[in-house]
PDB file of C-alpha atoms in Angstrom:
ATOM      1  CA  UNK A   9       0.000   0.000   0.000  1.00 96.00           C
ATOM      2  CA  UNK A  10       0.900   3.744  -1.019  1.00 97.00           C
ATOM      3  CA  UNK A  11      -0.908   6.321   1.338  1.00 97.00           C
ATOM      4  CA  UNK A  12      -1.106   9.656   0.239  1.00 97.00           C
ATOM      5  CA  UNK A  13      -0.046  12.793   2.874  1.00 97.00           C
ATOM      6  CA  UNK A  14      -3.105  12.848   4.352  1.00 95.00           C
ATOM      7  CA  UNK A  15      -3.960   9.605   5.293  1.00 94.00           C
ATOM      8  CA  UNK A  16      -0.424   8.800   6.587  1.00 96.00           C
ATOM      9  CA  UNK A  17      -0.626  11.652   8.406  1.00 95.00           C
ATOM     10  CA  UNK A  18      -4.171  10.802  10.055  1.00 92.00           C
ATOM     11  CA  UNK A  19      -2.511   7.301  10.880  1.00 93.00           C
ATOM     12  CA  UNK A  20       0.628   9.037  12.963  1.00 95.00           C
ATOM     13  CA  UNK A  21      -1.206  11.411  14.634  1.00 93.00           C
ATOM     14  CA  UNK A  22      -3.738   8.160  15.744  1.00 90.00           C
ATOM     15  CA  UNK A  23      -2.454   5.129  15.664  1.00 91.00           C
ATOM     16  CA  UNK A  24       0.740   6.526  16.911  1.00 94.00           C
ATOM     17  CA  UNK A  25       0.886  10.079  18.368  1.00 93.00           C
ATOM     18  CA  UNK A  26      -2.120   9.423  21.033  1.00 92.00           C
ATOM     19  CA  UNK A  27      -0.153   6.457  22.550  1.00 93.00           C
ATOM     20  CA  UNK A  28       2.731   9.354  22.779  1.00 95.00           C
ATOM     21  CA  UNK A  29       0.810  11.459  25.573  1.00 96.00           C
ATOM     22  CA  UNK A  30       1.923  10.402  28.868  1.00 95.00           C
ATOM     23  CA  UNK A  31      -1.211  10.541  30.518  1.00 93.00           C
ATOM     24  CA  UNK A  32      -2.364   7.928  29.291  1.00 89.00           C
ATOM     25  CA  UNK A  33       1.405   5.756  28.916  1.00 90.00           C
ATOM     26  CA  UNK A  34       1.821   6.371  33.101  1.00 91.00           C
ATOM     27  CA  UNK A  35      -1.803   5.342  33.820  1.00 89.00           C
ATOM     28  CA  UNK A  36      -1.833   1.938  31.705  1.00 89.00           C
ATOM     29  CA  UNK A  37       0.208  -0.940  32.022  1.00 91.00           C
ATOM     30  CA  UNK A  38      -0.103  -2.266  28.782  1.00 89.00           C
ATOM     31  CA  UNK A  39       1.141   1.033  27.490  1.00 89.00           C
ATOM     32  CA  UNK A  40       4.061   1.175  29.665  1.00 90.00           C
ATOM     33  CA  UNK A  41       5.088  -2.016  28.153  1.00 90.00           C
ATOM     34  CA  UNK A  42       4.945  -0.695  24.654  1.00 90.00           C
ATOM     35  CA  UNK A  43       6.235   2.442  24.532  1.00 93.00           C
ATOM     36  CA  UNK A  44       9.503   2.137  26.271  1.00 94.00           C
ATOM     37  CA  UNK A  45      12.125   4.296  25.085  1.00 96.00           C
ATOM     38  CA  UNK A  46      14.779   2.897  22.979  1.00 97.00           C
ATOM     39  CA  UNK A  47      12.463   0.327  21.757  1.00 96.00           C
ATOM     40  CA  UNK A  48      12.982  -0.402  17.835  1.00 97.00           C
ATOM     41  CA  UNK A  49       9.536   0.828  15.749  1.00 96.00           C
ATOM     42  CA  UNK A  50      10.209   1.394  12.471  1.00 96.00           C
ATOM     43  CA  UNK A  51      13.735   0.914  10.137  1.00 96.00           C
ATOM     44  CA  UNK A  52      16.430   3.904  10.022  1.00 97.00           C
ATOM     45  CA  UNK A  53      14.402   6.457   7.463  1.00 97.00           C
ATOM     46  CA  UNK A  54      11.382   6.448   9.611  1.00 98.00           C
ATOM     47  CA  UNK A  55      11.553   9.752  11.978  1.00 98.00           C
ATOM     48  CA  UNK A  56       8.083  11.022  13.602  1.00 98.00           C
ATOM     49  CA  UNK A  57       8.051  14.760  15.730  1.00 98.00           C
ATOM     50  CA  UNK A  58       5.606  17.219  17.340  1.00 98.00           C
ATOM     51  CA  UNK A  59       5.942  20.796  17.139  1.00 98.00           C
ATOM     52  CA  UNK A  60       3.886  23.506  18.457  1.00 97.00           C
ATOM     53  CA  UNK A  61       6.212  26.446  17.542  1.00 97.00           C
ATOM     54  CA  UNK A  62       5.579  26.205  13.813  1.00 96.00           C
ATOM     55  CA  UNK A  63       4.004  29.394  12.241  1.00 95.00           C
ATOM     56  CA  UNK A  64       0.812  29.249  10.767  1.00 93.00           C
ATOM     57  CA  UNK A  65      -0.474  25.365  11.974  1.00 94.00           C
ATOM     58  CA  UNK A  66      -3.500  24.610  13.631  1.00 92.00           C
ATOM     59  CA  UNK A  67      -1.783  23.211  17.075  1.00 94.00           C
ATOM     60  CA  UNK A  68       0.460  26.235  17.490  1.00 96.00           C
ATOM     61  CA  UNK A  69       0.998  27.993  20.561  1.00 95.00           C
ATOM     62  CA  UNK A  70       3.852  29.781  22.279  1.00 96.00           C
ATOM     63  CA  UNK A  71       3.026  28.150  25.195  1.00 97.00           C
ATOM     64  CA  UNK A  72       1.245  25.564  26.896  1.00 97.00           C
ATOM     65  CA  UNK A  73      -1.592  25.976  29.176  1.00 97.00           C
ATOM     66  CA  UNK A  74       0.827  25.513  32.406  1.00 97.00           C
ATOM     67  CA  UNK A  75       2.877  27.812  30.517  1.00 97.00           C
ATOM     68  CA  UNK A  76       5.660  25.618  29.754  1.00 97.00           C
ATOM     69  CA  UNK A  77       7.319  26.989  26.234  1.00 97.00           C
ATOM     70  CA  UNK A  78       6.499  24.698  23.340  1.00 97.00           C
ATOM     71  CA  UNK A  79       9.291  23.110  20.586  1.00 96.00           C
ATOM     72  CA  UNK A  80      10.136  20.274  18.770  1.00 97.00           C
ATOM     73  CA  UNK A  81       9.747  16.812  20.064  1.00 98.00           C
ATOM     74  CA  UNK A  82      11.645  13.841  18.537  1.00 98.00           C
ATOM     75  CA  UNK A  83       9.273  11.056  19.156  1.00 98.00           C
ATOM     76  CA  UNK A  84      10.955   8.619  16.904  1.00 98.00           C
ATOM     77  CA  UNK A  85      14.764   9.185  15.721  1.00 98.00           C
ATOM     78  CA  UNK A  86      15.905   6.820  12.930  1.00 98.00           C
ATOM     79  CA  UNK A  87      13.574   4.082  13.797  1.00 97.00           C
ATOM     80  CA  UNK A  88      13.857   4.284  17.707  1.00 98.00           C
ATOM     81  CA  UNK A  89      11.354   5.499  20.208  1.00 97.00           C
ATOM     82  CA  UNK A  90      13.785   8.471  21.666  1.00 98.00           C
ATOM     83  CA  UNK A  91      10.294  10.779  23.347  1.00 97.00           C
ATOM     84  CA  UNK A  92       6.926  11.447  24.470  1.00 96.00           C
ATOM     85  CA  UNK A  93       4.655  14.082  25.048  1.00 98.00           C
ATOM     86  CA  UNK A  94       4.459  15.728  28.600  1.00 97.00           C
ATOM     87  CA  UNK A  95       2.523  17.958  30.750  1.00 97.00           C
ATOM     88  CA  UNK A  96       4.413  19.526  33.656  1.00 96.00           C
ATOM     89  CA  UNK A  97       2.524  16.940  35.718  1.00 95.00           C
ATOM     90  CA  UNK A  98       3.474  13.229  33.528  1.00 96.00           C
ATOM     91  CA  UNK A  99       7.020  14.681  33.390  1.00 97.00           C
ATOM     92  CA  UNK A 100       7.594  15.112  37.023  1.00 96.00           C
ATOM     93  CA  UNK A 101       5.703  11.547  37.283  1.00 94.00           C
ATOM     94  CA  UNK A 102       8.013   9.915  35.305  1.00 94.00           C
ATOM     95  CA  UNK A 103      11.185  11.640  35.627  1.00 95.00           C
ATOM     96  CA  UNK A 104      11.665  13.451  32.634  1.00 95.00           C
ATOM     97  CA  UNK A 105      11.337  17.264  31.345  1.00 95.00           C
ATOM     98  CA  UNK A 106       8.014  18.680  30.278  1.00 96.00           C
ATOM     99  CA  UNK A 107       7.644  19.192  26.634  1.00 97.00           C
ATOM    100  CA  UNK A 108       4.876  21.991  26.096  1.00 97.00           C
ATOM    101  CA  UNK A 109       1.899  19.794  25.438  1.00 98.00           C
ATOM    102  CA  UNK A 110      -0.359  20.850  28.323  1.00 97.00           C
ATOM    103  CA  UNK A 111      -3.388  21.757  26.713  1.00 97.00           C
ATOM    104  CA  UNK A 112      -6.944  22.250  27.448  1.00 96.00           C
ATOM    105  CA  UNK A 113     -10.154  23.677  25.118  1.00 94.00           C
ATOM    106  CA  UNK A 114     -11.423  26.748  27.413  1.00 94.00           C
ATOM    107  CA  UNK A 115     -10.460  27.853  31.285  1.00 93.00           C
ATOM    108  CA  UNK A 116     -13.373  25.896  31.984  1.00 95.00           C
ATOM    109  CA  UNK A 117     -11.134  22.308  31.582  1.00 95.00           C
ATOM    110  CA  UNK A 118      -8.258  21.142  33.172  1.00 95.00           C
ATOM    111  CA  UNK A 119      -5.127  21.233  31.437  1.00 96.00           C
ATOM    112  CA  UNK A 120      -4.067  17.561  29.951  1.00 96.00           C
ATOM    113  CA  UNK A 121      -1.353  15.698  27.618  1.00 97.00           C
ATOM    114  CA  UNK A 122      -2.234  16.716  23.758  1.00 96.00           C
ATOM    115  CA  UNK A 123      -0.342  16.639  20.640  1.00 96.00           C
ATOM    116  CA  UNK A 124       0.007  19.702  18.610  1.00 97.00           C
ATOM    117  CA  UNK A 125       1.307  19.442  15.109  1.00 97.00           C
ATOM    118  CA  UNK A 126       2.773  16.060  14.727  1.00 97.00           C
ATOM    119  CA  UNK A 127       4.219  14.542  11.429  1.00 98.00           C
ATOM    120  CA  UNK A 128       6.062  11.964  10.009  1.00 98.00           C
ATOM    121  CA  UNK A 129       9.449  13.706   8.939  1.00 98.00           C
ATOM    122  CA  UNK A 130      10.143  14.209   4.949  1.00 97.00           C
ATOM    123  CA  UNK A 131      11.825  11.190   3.222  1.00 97.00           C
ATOM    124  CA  UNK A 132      14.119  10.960   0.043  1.00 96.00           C
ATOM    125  CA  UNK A 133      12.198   8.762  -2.657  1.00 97.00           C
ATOM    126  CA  UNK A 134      10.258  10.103  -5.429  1.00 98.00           C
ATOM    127  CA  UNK A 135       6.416   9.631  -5.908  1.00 97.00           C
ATOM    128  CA  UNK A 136       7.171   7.519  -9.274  1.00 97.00           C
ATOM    129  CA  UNK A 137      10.149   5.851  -7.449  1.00 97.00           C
ATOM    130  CA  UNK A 138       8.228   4.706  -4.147  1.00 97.00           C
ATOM    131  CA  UNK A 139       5.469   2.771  -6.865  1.00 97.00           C
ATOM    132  CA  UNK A 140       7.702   1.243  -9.742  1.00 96.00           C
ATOM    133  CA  UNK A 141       8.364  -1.675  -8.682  1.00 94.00           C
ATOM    134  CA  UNK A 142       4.808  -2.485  -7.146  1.00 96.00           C
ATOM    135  CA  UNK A 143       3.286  -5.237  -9.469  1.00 96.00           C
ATOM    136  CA  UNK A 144       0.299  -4.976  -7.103  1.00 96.00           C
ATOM    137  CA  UNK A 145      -1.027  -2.146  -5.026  1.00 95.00           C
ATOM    138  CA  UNK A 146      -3.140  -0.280  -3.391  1.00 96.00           C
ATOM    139  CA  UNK A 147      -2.948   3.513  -3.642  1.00 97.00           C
ATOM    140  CA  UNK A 148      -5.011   5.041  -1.220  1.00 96.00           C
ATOM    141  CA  UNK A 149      -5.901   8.352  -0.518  1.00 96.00           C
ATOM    142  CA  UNK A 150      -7.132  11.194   1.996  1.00 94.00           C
ATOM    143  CA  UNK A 151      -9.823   9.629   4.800  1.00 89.00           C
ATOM    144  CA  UNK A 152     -13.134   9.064   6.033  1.00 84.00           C
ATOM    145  CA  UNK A 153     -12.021   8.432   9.813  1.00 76.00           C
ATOM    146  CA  UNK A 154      -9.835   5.666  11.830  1.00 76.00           C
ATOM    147  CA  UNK A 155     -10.511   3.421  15.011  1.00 79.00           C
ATOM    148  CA  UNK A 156      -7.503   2.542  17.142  1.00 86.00           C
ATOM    149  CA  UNK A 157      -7.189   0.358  20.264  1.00 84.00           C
ATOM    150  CA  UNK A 158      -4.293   0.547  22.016  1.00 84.00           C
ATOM    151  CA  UNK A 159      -1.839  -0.776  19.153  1.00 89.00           C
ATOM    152  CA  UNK A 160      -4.743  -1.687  16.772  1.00 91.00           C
ATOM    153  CA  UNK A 161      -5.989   0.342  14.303  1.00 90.00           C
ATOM    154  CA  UNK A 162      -7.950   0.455  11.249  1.00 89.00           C
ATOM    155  CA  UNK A 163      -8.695   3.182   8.930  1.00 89.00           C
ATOM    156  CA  UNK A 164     -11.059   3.800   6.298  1.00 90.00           C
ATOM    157  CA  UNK A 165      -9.545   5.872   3.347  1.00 93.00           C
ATOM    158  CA  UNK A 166     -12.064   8.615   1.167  1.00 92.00           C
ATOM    159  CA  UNK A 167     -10.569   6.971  -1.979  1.00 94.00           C
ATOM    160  CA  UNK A 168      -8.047   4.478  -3.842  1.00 95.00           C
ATOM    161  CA  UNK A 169      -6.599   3.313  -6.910  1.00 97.00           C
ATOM    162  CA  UNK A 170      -5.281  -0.173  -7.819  1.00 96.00           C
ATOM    163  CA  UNK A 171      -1.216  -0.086  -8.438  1.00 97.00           C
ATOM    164  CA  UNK A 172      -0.847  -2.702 -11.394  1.00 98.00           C
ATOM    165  CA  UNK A 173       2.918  -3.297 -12.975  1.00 97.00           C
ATOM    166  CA  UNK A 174       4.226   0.397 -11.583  1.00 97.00           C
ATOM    167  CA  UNK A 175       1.409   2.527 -12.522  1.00 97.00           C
ATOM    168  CA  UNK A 176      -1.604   3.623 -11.117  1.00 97.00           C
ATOM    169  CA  UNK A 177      -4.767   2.022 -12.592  1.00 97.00           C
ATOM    170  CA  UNK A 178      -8.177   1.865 -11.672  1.00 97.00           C
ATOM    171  CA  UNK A 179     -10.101   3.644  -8.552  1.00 96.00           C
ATOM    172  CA  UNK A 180     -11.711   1.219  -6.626  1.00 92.00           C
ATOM    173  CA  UNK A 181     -14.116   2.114  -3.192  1.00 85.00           C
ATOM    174  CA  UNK A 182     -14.281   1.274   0.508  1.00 82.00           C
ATOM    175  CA  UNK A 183     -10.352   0.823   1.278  1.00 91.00           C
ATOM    176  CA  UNK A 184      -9.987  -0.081   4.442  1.00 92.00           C
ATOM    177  CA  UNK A 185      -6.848  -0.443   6.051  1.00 92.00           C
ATOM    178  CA  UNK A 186      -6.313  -2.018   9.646  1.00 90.00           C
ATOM    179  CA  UNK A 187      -3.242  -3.820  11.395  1.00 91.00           C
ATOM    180  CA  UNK A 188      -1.002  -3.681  14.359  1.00 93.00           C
ATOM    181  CA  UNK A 189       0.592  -0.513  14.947  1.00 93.00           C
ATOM    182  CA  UNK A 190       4.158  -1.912  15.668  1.00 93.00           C
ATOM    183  CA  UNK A 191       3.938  -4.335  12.561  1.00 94.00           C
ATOM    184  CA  UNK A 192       3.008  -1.699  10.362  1.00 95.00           C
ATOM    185  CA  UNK A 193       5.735   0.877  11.109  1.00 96.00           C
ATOM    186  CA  UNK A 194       8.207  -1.538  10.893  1.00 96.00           C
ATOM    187  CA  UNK A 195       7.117  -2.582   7.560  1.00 96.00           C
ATOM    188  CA  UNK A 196       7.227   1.406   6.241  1.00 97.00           C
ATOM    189  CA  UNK A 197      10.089   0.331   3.634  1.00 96.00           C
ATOM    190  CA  UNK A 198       9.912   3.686   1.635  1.00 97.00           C
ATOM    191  CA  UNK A 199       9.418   7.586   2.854  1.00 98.00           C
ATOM    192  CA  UNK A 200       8.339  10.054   0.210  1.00 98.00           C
ATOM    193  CA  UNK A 201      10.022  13.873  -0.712  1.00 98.00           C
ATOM    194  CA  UNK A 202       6.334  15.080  -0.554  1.00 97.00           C
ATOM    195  CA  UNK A 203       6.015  16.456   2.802  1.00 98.00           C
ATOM    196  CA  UNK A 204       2.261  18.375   3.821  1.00 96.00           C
ATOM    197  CA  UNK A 205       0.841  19.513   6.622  1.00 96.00           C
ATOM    198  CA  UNK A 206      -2.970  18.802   6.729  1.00 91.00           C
ATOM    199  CA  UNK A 207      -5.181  20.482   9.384  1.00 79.00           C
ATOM    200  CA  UNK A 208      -8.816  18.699   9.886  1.00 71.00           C
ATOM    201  CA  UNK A 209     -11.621  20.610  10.568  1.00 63.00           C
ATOM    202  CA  UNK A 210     -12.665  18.628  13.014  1.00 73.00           C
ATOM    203  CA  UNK A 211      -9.738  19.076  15.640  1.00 84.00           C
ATOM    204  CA  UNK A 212      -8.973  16.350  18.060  1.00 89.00           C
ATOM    205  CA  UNK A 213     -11.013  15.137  21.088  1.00 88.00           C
ATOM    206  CA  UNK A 214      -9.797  13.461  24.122  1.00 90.00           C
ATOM    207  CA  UNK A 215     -10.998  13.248  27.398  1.00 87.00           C
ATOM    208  CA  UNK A 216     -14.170  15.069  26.886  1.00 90.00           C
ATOM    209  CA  UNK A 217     -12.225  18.127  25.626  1.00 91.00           C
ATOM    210  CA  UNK A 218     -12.827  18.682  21.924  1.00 90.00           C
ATOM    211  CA  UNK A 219     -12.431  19.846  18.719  1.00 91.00           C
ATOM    212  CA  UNK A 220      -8.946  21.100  19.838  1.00 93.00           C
ATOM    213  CA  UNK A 221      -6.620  22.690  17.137  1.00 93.00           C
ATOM    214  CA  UNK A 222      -3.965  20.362  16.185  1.00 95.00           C
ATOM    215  CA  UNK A 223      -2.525  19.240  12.510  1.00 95.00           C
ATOM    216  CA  UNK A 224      -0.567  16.538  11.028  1.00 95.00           C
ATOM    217  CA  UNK A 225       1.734  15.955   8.098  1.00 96.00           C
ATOM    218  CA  UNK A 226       3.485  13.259   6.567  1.00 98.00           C
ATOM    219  CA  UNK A 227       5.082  12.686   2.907  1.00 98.00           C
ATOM    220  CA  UNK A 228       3.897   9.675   0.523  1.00 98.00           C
ATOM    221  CA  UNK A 229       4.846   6.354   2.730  1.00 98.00           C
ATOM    222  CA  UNK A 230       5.031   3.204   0.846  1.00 98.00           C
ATOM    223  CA  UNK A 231       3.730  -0.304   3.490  1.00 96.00           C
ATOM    224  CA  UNK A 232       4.104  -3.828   2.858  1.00 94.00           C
ATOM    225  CA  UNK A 233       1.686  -6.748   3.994  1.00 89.00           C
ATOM    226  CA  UNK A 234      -0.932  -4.408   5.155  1.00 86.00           C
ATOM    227  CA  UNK A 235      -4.371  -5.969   6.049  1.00 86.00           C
ATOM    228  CA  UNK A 236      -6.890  -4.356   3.172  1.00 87.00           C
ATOM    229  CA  UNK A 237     -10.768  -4.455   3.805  1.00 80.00           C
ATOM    230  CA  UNK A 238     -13.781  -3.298   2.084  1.00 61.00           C
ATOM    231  CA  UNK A 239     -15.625  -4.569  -0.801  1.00 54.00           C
TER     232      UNK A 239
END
């Protein structure tokens, strides 16, 4: 499979970025167990970040809402877990420094862990490259909406197009796309030059506390053995 900017960038900032927020890694187990830090997710081109400082994007902010200064988080550096997303609160909980992602809808809410702009860092392989030697694909495209469960996940995308001998062929309908989280990053063999940032409409929810401004990005991202639904 070949997912287009937007739909790899829906599947980071789900299937990947919410299991980054420290709220909820501290108060589950099962999380703790996944996400631990130097753990091997994806192979050496795959790098994933959140930044609130970037001008102009939907999760922006100087600061959080404990006013901690926002930046760049490396959440995955050449294929290892290396961070995770912190309030003041999570960091001090688990020993590490906060990283700006305090964040809360109105005064009305409590501050809690959020992402903010969170991406899937630019590649090096061409569009035509990343699909050449595909003798059979799926290329699909933008979203409808996703599901995830801890490290489960499946995703519906808006539209697709069959991959036959290198080229793209015909649009087909109801591409669904569901796996393991961990499988599926480390089976992201090819990272697209295409880089864009996508900001929903919709905003994120969490905890009661939505739509809250955030965006994603990601470049083309090229899968292999992915688990394709539909009809």
């Amino acid at each position: 499979v070949v997912a287009n900017q937007k739909l790899a960038g829906l599947f980071i900032h789900e299937a990947f970025g919410h299991l980054s927020e420290s709220d909820f890694v501290y108060e589950n187990p099962k999380a703790r167990e996944m996400m631990v830090l130097g753990r091997r997710f994806g192979q050496d081109a795959l790098n994933v970040f959140d930044d609130g400082s970037l001008p102009g994007l939907g999760g922006t902010h100087k600061y959080d809402d404990e006013g901690a200064p926002t930046g760049r988080s490396d959440l995955i550096k050449n294929g290892i877990l290396v961070g995770r997303l912190h309030s003041r609160q999570t960091a001090a909980k688990m020993g590490e420094k906060p990283t700006g992602n305090a964040r809360a809808i109105t005064y009305r809410y409590a501050p809690i862990v959020r992402m903010t702009n969170t991406a899937i860092e630019t590649g090096q392989v061409p569009f035509e490259e990343m699909i050449r030697d595909i003798k059979l694909g799926v290329y699909a495209c933008d979203m409808y909406g996703g599901n995830t469960v801890l490290e489960n996940f499946s995703f519906s995308s808006a539209y697709a197009y069959m991959i036959r001998d290198g080229q793209i062929a015909e649009m087909v309908k109801d591409v669904i796309l569901a796996g393991n989280l961990f499988t599926t990053l480390m089976n992201i063999d090819a990272i697209g030059n295409d880089f864009q940032w996508c900001q929903t409409a919709r905003g994120c929810g969490k905890g009661g506390q939505e739509p809250l401004p955030v965006s994603f990005g990601s470049p083309h991202i090229r899968i292999q053995n992915v688990i394709i639904g539909g009809k």
